[in-house]
Structure formats: C-alpha cells, structure tokens
PDB file of C-alpha atoms in Angstrom:
ATOM      1  CA  UNK A  21      -6.020  31.786 -35.375  1.00  0.00           C
ATOM      2  CA  UNK A  22      -7.203  28.678 -35.979  1.00  0.00           C
ATOM      3  CA  UNK A  23      -4.926  25.501 -34.973  1.00  0.00           C
ATOM      4  CA  UNK A  24      -2.346  23.885 -37.734  1.00  0.00           C
ATOM      5  CA  UNK A  25      -1.544  21.016 -34.623  1.00  0.00           C
ATOM      6  CA  UNK A  26      -4.547  17.862 -35.154  1.00  0.00           C
ATOM      7  CA  UNK A  27      -7.199  17.528 -32.110  1.00  0.00           C
ATOM      8  CA  UNK A  28      -4.523  14.959 -30.219  1.00  0.00           C
ATOM      9  CA  UNK A  29      -5.726  11.656 -29.638  1.00  0.00           C
ATOM     10  CA  UNK A  30      -7.525  10.036 -26.452  1.00  0.00           C
ATOM     11  CA  UNK A  31      -6.984   6.519 -26.034  1.00  0.00           C
ATOM     12  CA  UNK A  32      -9.566   5.725 -24.071  1.00  0.00           C
ATOM     13  CA  UNK A  33      -9.009   2.068 -21.581  1.00  0.00           C
ATOM     14  CA  UNK A  34     -10.867  -0.876 -20.660  1.00  0.00           C
ATOM     15  CA  UNK A  35     -13.646  -1.886 -19.130  1.00  0.00           C
ATOM     16  CA  UNK A  36     -12.499  -4.562 -16.037  1.00  0.00           C
ATOM     17  CA  UNK A  37     -12.708  -8.115 -15.309  1.00  0.00           C
ATOM     18  CA  UNK A  38     -14.255  -8.574 -12.466  1.00  0.00           C
ATOM     19  CA  UNK A  39     -16.963 -10.338 -10.809  1.00  0.00           C
ATOM     20  CA  UNK A  40     -18.861 -11.064  -7.862  1.00  0.00           C
ATOM     21  CA  UNK A  41     -16.269 -12.579  -5.859  1.00  0.00           C
ATOM     22  CA  UNK A  42     -13.552  -9.723  -6.238  1.00  0.00           C
ATOM     23  CA  UNK A  43     -11.484 -10.008  -3.513  1.00  0.00           C
ATOM     24  CA  UNK A  44      -8.834  -8.270  -4.860  1.00  0.00           C
ATOM     25  CA  UNK A  45      -8.111  -5.174  -8.285  1.00  0.00           C
ATOM     26  CA  UNK A  46      -5.244  -5.061  -9.754  1.00  0.00           C
ATOM     27  CA  UNK A  47      -4.651  -1.480 -11.715  1.00  0.00           C
ATOM     28  CA  UNK A  48      -2.581  -1.110 -14.135  1.00  0.00           C
ATOM     29  CA  UNK A  49      -1.685   2.378 -15.772  1.00  0.00           C
ATOM     30  CA  UNK A  50      -2.756   2.592 -19.100  1.00  0.00           C
ATOM     31  CA  UNK A  51      -3.201  -0.340 -21.795  1.00  0.00           C
ATOM     32  CA  UNK A  52      -0.498   0.100 -23.946  1.00  0.00           C
ATOM     33  CA  UNK A  53      -0.239   0.618 -26.938  1.00  0.00           C
ATOM     34  CA  UNK A  54      -0.371  -3.269 -28.286  1.00  0.00           C
ATOM     35  CA  UNK A  55      -3.131  -4.112 -25.544  1.00  0.00           C
ATOM     36  CA  UNK A  56      -5.331  -1.370 -26.980  1.00  0.00           C
ATOM     37  CA  UNK A  57      -4.248  -3.286 -30.325  1.00  0.00           C
ATOM     38  CA  UNK A  58      -5.541  -7.021 -29.022  1.00  0.00           C
ATOM     39  CA  UNK A  59      -8.211  -4.982 -27.063  1.00  0.00           C
ATOM     40  CA  UNK A  60      -6.808  -8.052 -24.180  1.00  0.00           C
ATOM     41  CA  UNK A  61      -5.018  -6.880 -20.712  1.00  0.00           C
ATOM     42  CA  UNK A  62      -1.699  -6.853 -20.509  1.00  0.00           C
ATOM     43  CA  UNK A  63      -0.560  -8.150 -23.879  1.00  0.00           C
ATOM     44  CA  UNK A  64       2.219  -6.478 -25.112  1.00  0.00           C
ATOM     45  CA  UNK A  65       3.747 -10.377 -24.966  1.00  0.00           C
ATOM     46  CA  UNK A  66       6.453  -9.037 -23.081  1.00  0.00           C
ATOM     47  CA  UNK A  67       4.675  -8.198 -20.094  1.00  0.00           C
ATOM     48  CA  UNK A  68       4.692 -10.761 -17.078  1.00  0.00           C
ATOM     49  CA  UNK A  69       1.451  -9.782 -16.435  1.00  0.00           C
ATOM     50  CA  UNK A  70       0.405 -13.364 -17.852  1.00  0.00           C
ATOM     51  CA  UNK A  71       3.321 -15.330 -16.699  1.00  0.00           C
ATOM     52  CA  UNK A  72       3.264 -14.645 -13.217  1.00  0.00           C
ATOM     53  CA  UNK A  73      -0.632 -14.875 -13.503  1.00  0.00           C
ATOM     54  CA  UNK A  74       0.166 -18.890 -14.420  1.00  0.00           C
ATOM     55  CA  UNK A  75       0.966 -19.805 -12.164  1.00  0.00           C
ATOM     56  CA  UNK A  76      -1.592 -18.463  -9.773  1.00  0.00           C
ATOM     57  CA  UNK A  77      -4.215 -19.480 -11.460  1.00  0.00           C
ATOM     58  CA  UNK A  78      -2.325 -22.745 -12.762  1.00  0.00           C
ATOM     59  CA  UNK A  79      -3.925 -21.843 -16.730  1.00  0.00           C
ATOM     60  CA  UNK A  80      -0.399 -21.646 -19.025  1.00  0.00           C
ATOM     61  CA  UNK A  81       0.814 -17.336 -19.465  1.00  0.00           C
ATOM     62  CA  UNK A  82       0.133 -18.366 -23.657  1.00  0.00           C
ATOM     63  CA  UNK A  83      -3.846 -20.263 -23.391  1.00  0.00           C
ATOM     64  CA  UNK A  84      -6.619 -18.279 -24.879  1.00  0.00           C
ATOM     65  CA  UNK A  85      -7.702 -15.061 -23.032  1.00  0.00           C
ATOM     66  CA  UNK A  86     -10.757 -15.664 -22.152  1.00  0.00           C
ATOM     67  CA  UNK A  87      -9.996 -18.707 -20.240  1.00  0.00           C
ATOM     68  CA  UNK A  88      -7.226 -16.566 -18.882  1.00  0.00           C
ATOM     69  CA  UNK A  89      -9.661 -13.802 -17.990  1.00  0.00           C
ATOM     70  CA  UNK A  90     -12.076 -16.380 -16.190  1.00  0.00           C
ATOM     71  CA  UNK A  91      -9.179 -18.349 -14.217  1.00  0.00           C
ATOM     72  CA  UNK A  92      -7.839 -15.155 -12.900  1.00  0.00           C
ATOM     73  CA  UNK A  93     -11.838 -13.806 -12.386  1.00  0.00           C
ATOM     74  CA  UNK A  94     -12.426 -16.962 -10.677  1.00  0.00           C
ATOM     75  CA  UNK A  95      -9.192 -16.842  -8.483  1.00  0.00           C
ATOM     76  CA  UNK A  96     -11.572 -13.561  -6.964  1.00  0.00           C
ATOM     77  CA  UNK A  97      -8.750 -10.513  -8.706  1.00  0.00           C
ATOM     78  CA  UNK A  98     -10.549  -8.030 -10.612  1.00  0.00           C
ATOM     79  CA  UNK A  99      -7.760  -6.204 -13.668  1.00  0.00           C
ATOM     80  CA  UNK A 100      -8.901  -2.658 -14.473  1.00  0.00           C
ATOM     81  CA  UNK A 101      -6.351   0.487 -15.384  1.00  0.00           C
ATOM     82  CA  UNK A 102      -6.467   3.506 -13.087  1.00  0.00           C
ATOM     83  CA  UNK A 103      -6.581   5.680 -15.941  1.00  0.00           C
ATOM     84  CA  UNK A 104     -10.054   5.175 -18.133  1.00  0.00           C
ATOM     85  CA  UNK A 105      -9.067   7.832 -20.624  1.00  0.00           C
ATOM     86  CA  UNK A 106      -5.690   9.984 -21.720  1.00  0.00           C
ATOM     87  CA  UNK A 107      -3.154  11.190 -24.355  1.00  0.00           C
ATOM     88  CA  UNK A 108      -0.240   9.369 -24.994  1.00  0.00           C
ATOM     89  CA  UNK A 109       1.868   8.403 -27.978  1.00  0.00           C
ATOM     90  CA  UNK A 110       3.513   5.362 -27.894  1.00  0.00           C
ATOM     91  CA  UNK A 111       2.950   3.069 -25.313  1.00  0.00           C
ATOM     92  CA  UNK A 112       4.974   4.391 -21.885  1.00  0.00           C
ATOM     93  CA  UNK A 113       3.709   6.508 -19.235  1.00  0.00           C
ATOM     94  CA  UNK A 114       6.203   8.996 -18.677  1.00  0.00           C
ATOM     95  CA  UNK A 115       4.059   9.773 -22.397  1.00  0.00           C
ATOM     96  CA  UNK A 116       0.943   9.822 -20.748  1.00  0.00           C
ATOM     97  CA  UNK A 117      -0.447  14.134 -20.822  1.00  0.00           C
ATOM     98  CA  UNK A 118      -1.498  14.544 -17.041  1.00  0.00           C
ATOM     99  CA  UNK A 119      -3.898  16.966 -18.360  1.00  0.00           C
ATOM    100  CA  UNK A 120      -5.971  14.506 -19.929  1.00  0.00           C
ATOM    101  CA  UNK A 121      -6.037  12.328 -16.814  1.00  0.00           C
ATOM    102  CA  UNK A 122      -9.216  11.066 -16.723  1.00  0.00           C
ATOM    103  CA  UNK A 123      -9.558   7.913 -13.921  1.00  0.00           C
ATOM    104  CA  UNK A 124     -11.896   5.574 -13.632  1.00  0.00           C
ATOM    105  CA  UNK A 125     -14.579   5.511 -11.216  1.00  0.00           C
ATOM    106  CA  UNK A 126     -13.528   3.475  -8.305  1.00  0.00           C
ATOM    107  CA  UNK A 127     -16.645   4.276  -5.483  1.00  0.00           C
ATOM    108  CA  UNK A 128     -19.446   2.334  -8.654  1.00  0.00           C
ATOM    109  CA  UNK A 129     -16.796  -0.629  -8.307  1.00  0.00           C
ATOM    110  CA  UNK A 130     -15.826  -0.529  -5.266  1.00  0.00           C
ATOM    111  CA  UNK A 131     -20.019  -0.677  -4.449  1.00  0.00           C
ATOM    112  CA  UNK A 132     -20.364  -3.143  -6.920  1.00  0.00           C
ATOM    113  CA  UNK A 133     -17.165  -4.649  -5.011  1.00  0.00           C
ATOM    114  CA  UNK A 134     -18.331  -5.217  -1.470  1.00  0.00           C
ATOM    115  CA  UNK A 135     -16.383  -9.084  -0.751  1.00  0.00           C
ATOM    116  CA  UNK A 136     -12.911  -6.216  -2.195  1.00  0.00           C
ATOM    117  CA  UNK A 137     -10.132  -6.484   0.240  1.00  0.00           C
ATOM    118  CA  UNK A 138      -7.345  -4.603  -1.115  1.00  0.00           C
ATOM    119  CA  UNK A 139      -6.273  -2.671  -4.466  1.00  0.00           C
ATOM    120  CA  UNK A 140      -2.172  -3.545  -6.083  1.00  0.00           C
ATOM    121  CA  UNK A 141      -1.093  -1.161  -8.011  1.00  0.00           C
ATOM    122  CA  UNK A 142       0.778  -2.978 -10.967  1.00  0.00           C
ATOM    123  CA  UNK A 143       3.766  -0.089 -11.564  1.00  0.00           C
ATOM    124  CA  UNK A 144       4.325   3.562  -9.490  1.00  0.00           C
ATOM    125  CA  UNK A 145       2.734   5.578 -12.307  1.00  0.00           C
ATOM    126  CA  UNK A 146      -0.712   3.814 -11.636  1.00  0.00           C
ATOM    127  CA  UNK A 147      -0.583   4.213  -7.808  1.00  0.00           C
ATOM    128  CA  UNK A 148       1.235   7.910  -8.408  1.00  0.00           C
ATOM    129  CA  UNK A 149      -2.031   8.149 -10.727  1.00  0.00           C
ATOM    130  CA  UNK A 150      -4.259   7.651  -8.706  1.00  0.00           C
ATOM    131  CA  UNK A 151      -3.690   9.372  -5.137  1.00  0.00           C
ATOM    132  CA  UNK A 152      -3.725  12.423  -7.154  1.00  0.00           C
ATOM    133  CA  UNK A 153      -7.269  11.978  -8.314  1.00  0.00           C
ATOM    134  CA  UNK A 154      -8.469  10.436  -5.210  1.00  0.00           C
ATOM    135  CA  UNK A 155      -6.064  11.638  -3.202  1.00  0.00           C
ATOM    136  CA  UNK A 156      -3.850   9.088  -0.628  1.00  0.00           C
ATOM    137  CA  UNK A 157      -6.646   8.590   2.203  1.00  0.00           C
ATOM    138  CA  UNK A 158      -9.522   7.134   0.135  1.00  0.00           C
ATOM    139  CA  UNK A 159      -8.518   4.108  -0.289  1.00  0.00           C
ATOM    140  CA  UNK A 160      -7.486   3.370   3.499  1.00  0.00           C
ATOM    141  CA  UNK A 161     -11.344   5.528   4.430  1.00  0.00           C
ATOM    142  CA  UNK A 162     -13.594   2.360   2.553  1.00  0.00           C
ATOM    143  CA  UNK A 163     -11.067  -0.236   4.531  1.00  0.00           C
ATOM    144  CA  UNK A 164      -8.766  -1.343   1.834  1.00  0.00           C
ATOM    145  CA  UNK A 165      -5.365  -2.056   1.943  1.00  0.00           C
ATOM    146  CA  UNK A 166      -3.122  -1.249  -1.015  1.00  0.00           C
ATOM    147  CA  UNK A 167       0.200  -2.276  -2.044  1.00  0.00           C
ATOM    148  CA  UNK A 168       2.563  -0.636  -4.758  1.00  0.00           C
ATOM    149  CA  UNK A 169       4.445  -3.823  -6.789  1.00  0.00           C
ATOM    150  CA  UNK A 170       6.811  -3.975  -9.072  1.00  0.00           C
ATOM    151  CA  UNK A 171       5.522  -2.921 -12.676  1.00  0.00           C
ATOM    152  CA  UNK A 172       4.882  -5.905 -15.134  1.00  0.00           C
ATOM    153  CA  UNK A 173       5.773  -4.797 -17.765  1.00  0.00           C
ATOM    154  CA  UNK A 174       8.117  -5.119 -19.902  1.00  0.00           C
ATOM    155  CA  UNK A 175      10.717  -1.045 -19.529  1.00  0.00           C
ATOM    156  CA  UNK A 176      10.933  -1.951 -15.866  1.00  0.00           C
ATOM    157  CA  UNK A 177      13.777  -4.606 -16.627  1.00  0.00           C
ATOM    158  CA  UNK A 178      15.337  -3.623 -13.479  1.00  0.00           C
ATOM    159  CA  UNK A 179      13.249  -6.617 -11.062  1.00  0.00           C
ATOM    160  CA  UNK A 180      14.201 -10.254 -11.837  1.00  0.00           C
ATOM    161  CA  UNK A 181      10.773 -12.241 -14.017  1.00  0.00           C
ATOM    162  CA  UNK A 182      10.915 -15.186 -10.349  1.00  0.00           C
ATOM    163  CA  UNK A 183      11.493 -11.756  -8.067  1.00  0.00           C
ATOM    164  CA  UNK A 184       8.819 -10.304  -9.645  1.00  0.00           C
ATOM    165  CA  UNK A 185       6.192 -13.341  -9.202  1.00  0.00           C
ATOM    166  CA  UNK A 186       8.323 -13.487  -5.652  1.00  0.00           C
ATOM    167  CA  UNK A 187       6.778  -9.795  -4.429  1.00  0.00           C
ATOM    168  CA  UNK A 188       3.046 -10.486  -6.476  1.00  0.00           C
ATOM    169  CA  UNK A 189       2.513 -14.689  -4.889  1.00  0.00           C
ATOM    170  CA  UNK A 190       3.375 -13.379  -1.649  1.00  0.00           C
ATOM    171  CA  UNK A 191       0.902 -10.314  -1.365  1.00  0.00           C
ATOM    172  CA  UNK A 192      -1.817 -12.326  -3.144  1.00  0.00           C
ATOM    173  CA  UNK A 193      -1.602 -15.086  -0.721  1.00  0.00           C
ATOM    174  CA  UNK A 194      -4.202 -13.029   1.187  1.00  0.00           C
ATOM    175  CA  UNK A 195      -6.809 -15.075  -1.550  1.00  0.00           C
ATOM    176  CA  UNK A 196      -5.546 -18.415   0.341  1.00  0.00           C
ATOM    177  CA  UNK A 197      -7.490 -16.250   3.558  1.00  0.00           C
ATOM    178  CA  UNK A 198     -10.792 -17.933   4.910  1.00  0.00           C
ATOM    179  CA  UNK A 199     -13.558 -15.019   3.471  1.00  0.00           C
TER     180      UNK A 199
END
C-alpha cells in the first residue's frame, strides 16, 4: 500500500561562521524559516541576537550581514546550530520532529578550533538537543565550559532585551581574558 502523504521537507542548517580566532561558540537550535529564506543566521528582524552582538562588536545590528559576521568572528565568536537538518513545519523549536534530527559534526569543529573555551547555547532547545545526541558530559570531557543563555528569539518574550543583553555580555567577558 502506498502512502498518500507527501514526503516531509527536511530543512538544512548553515555551515558555521568560524575563524581561527574562535574562543566562543554560540549554538542555536535550527535557523528559523525567515533565516533560511534570507540565508542568514538570526535573520528574523525581531530576533535580538544582532542587537546584543552590536554592543560587543561596535557594528550596528542592521549593518550589512557580512560586516556583522566578520566583526563577530574577529572578536573570537563563532556561530552555528546544534541541528544540521530536521523536519520542522514553521519556525518554533517545539515543532521540530525529533525523529528527523541530525546533529552537526562537533568533534570536527572542536578539532579545528583548539582555542575554543566556551559554548553558549542560545536557548534551552539547543542545549537539550545537544545533550540528547552527544551526552551531558561531552563538553566537560573536552575541557570546555558551557552555559545556557536566554534565547534571543522573539518567541521568548518573558525577559526584556536589556536583561538578555546584560546576561549575554556577562558571558562574553571571557573574550576580555588573555589568551
């Protein structure tokens, strides 16, 4: 018997924004539909990520995407997602079909970036997916710190932008330490 249900569309995430200066890795869960459409990390105009990073880099949140990403990487911050591909109707993390999740190659990333010190999860979904697929001690065993940050998504409105920014910038103070 053949199925009349169409195949589920599988969304594929972006390659990492990375440089040889990487000391911090920010991990989202999976790009939103708007981000996929624009082919930009945190492309939804209401996402607070670039507003917060503008304070860190000094580059305006609405500057050219390439300018923002280069400034961030020059500061030692890489950006990626926990999920490499999955089926998710819409943009909500809660809608991710967990049976279709494939995670990114973190062993390869960590090998390429021996200066990496901390992984900052952009919200609970990223952290939970990472731990489910790689284990709760994966980062610790590699000598890496980690922290679950308040999501910059517009869907997470329980916290003000000012408080999100304060928490994110406190975590990013690691970049002020000597290498």
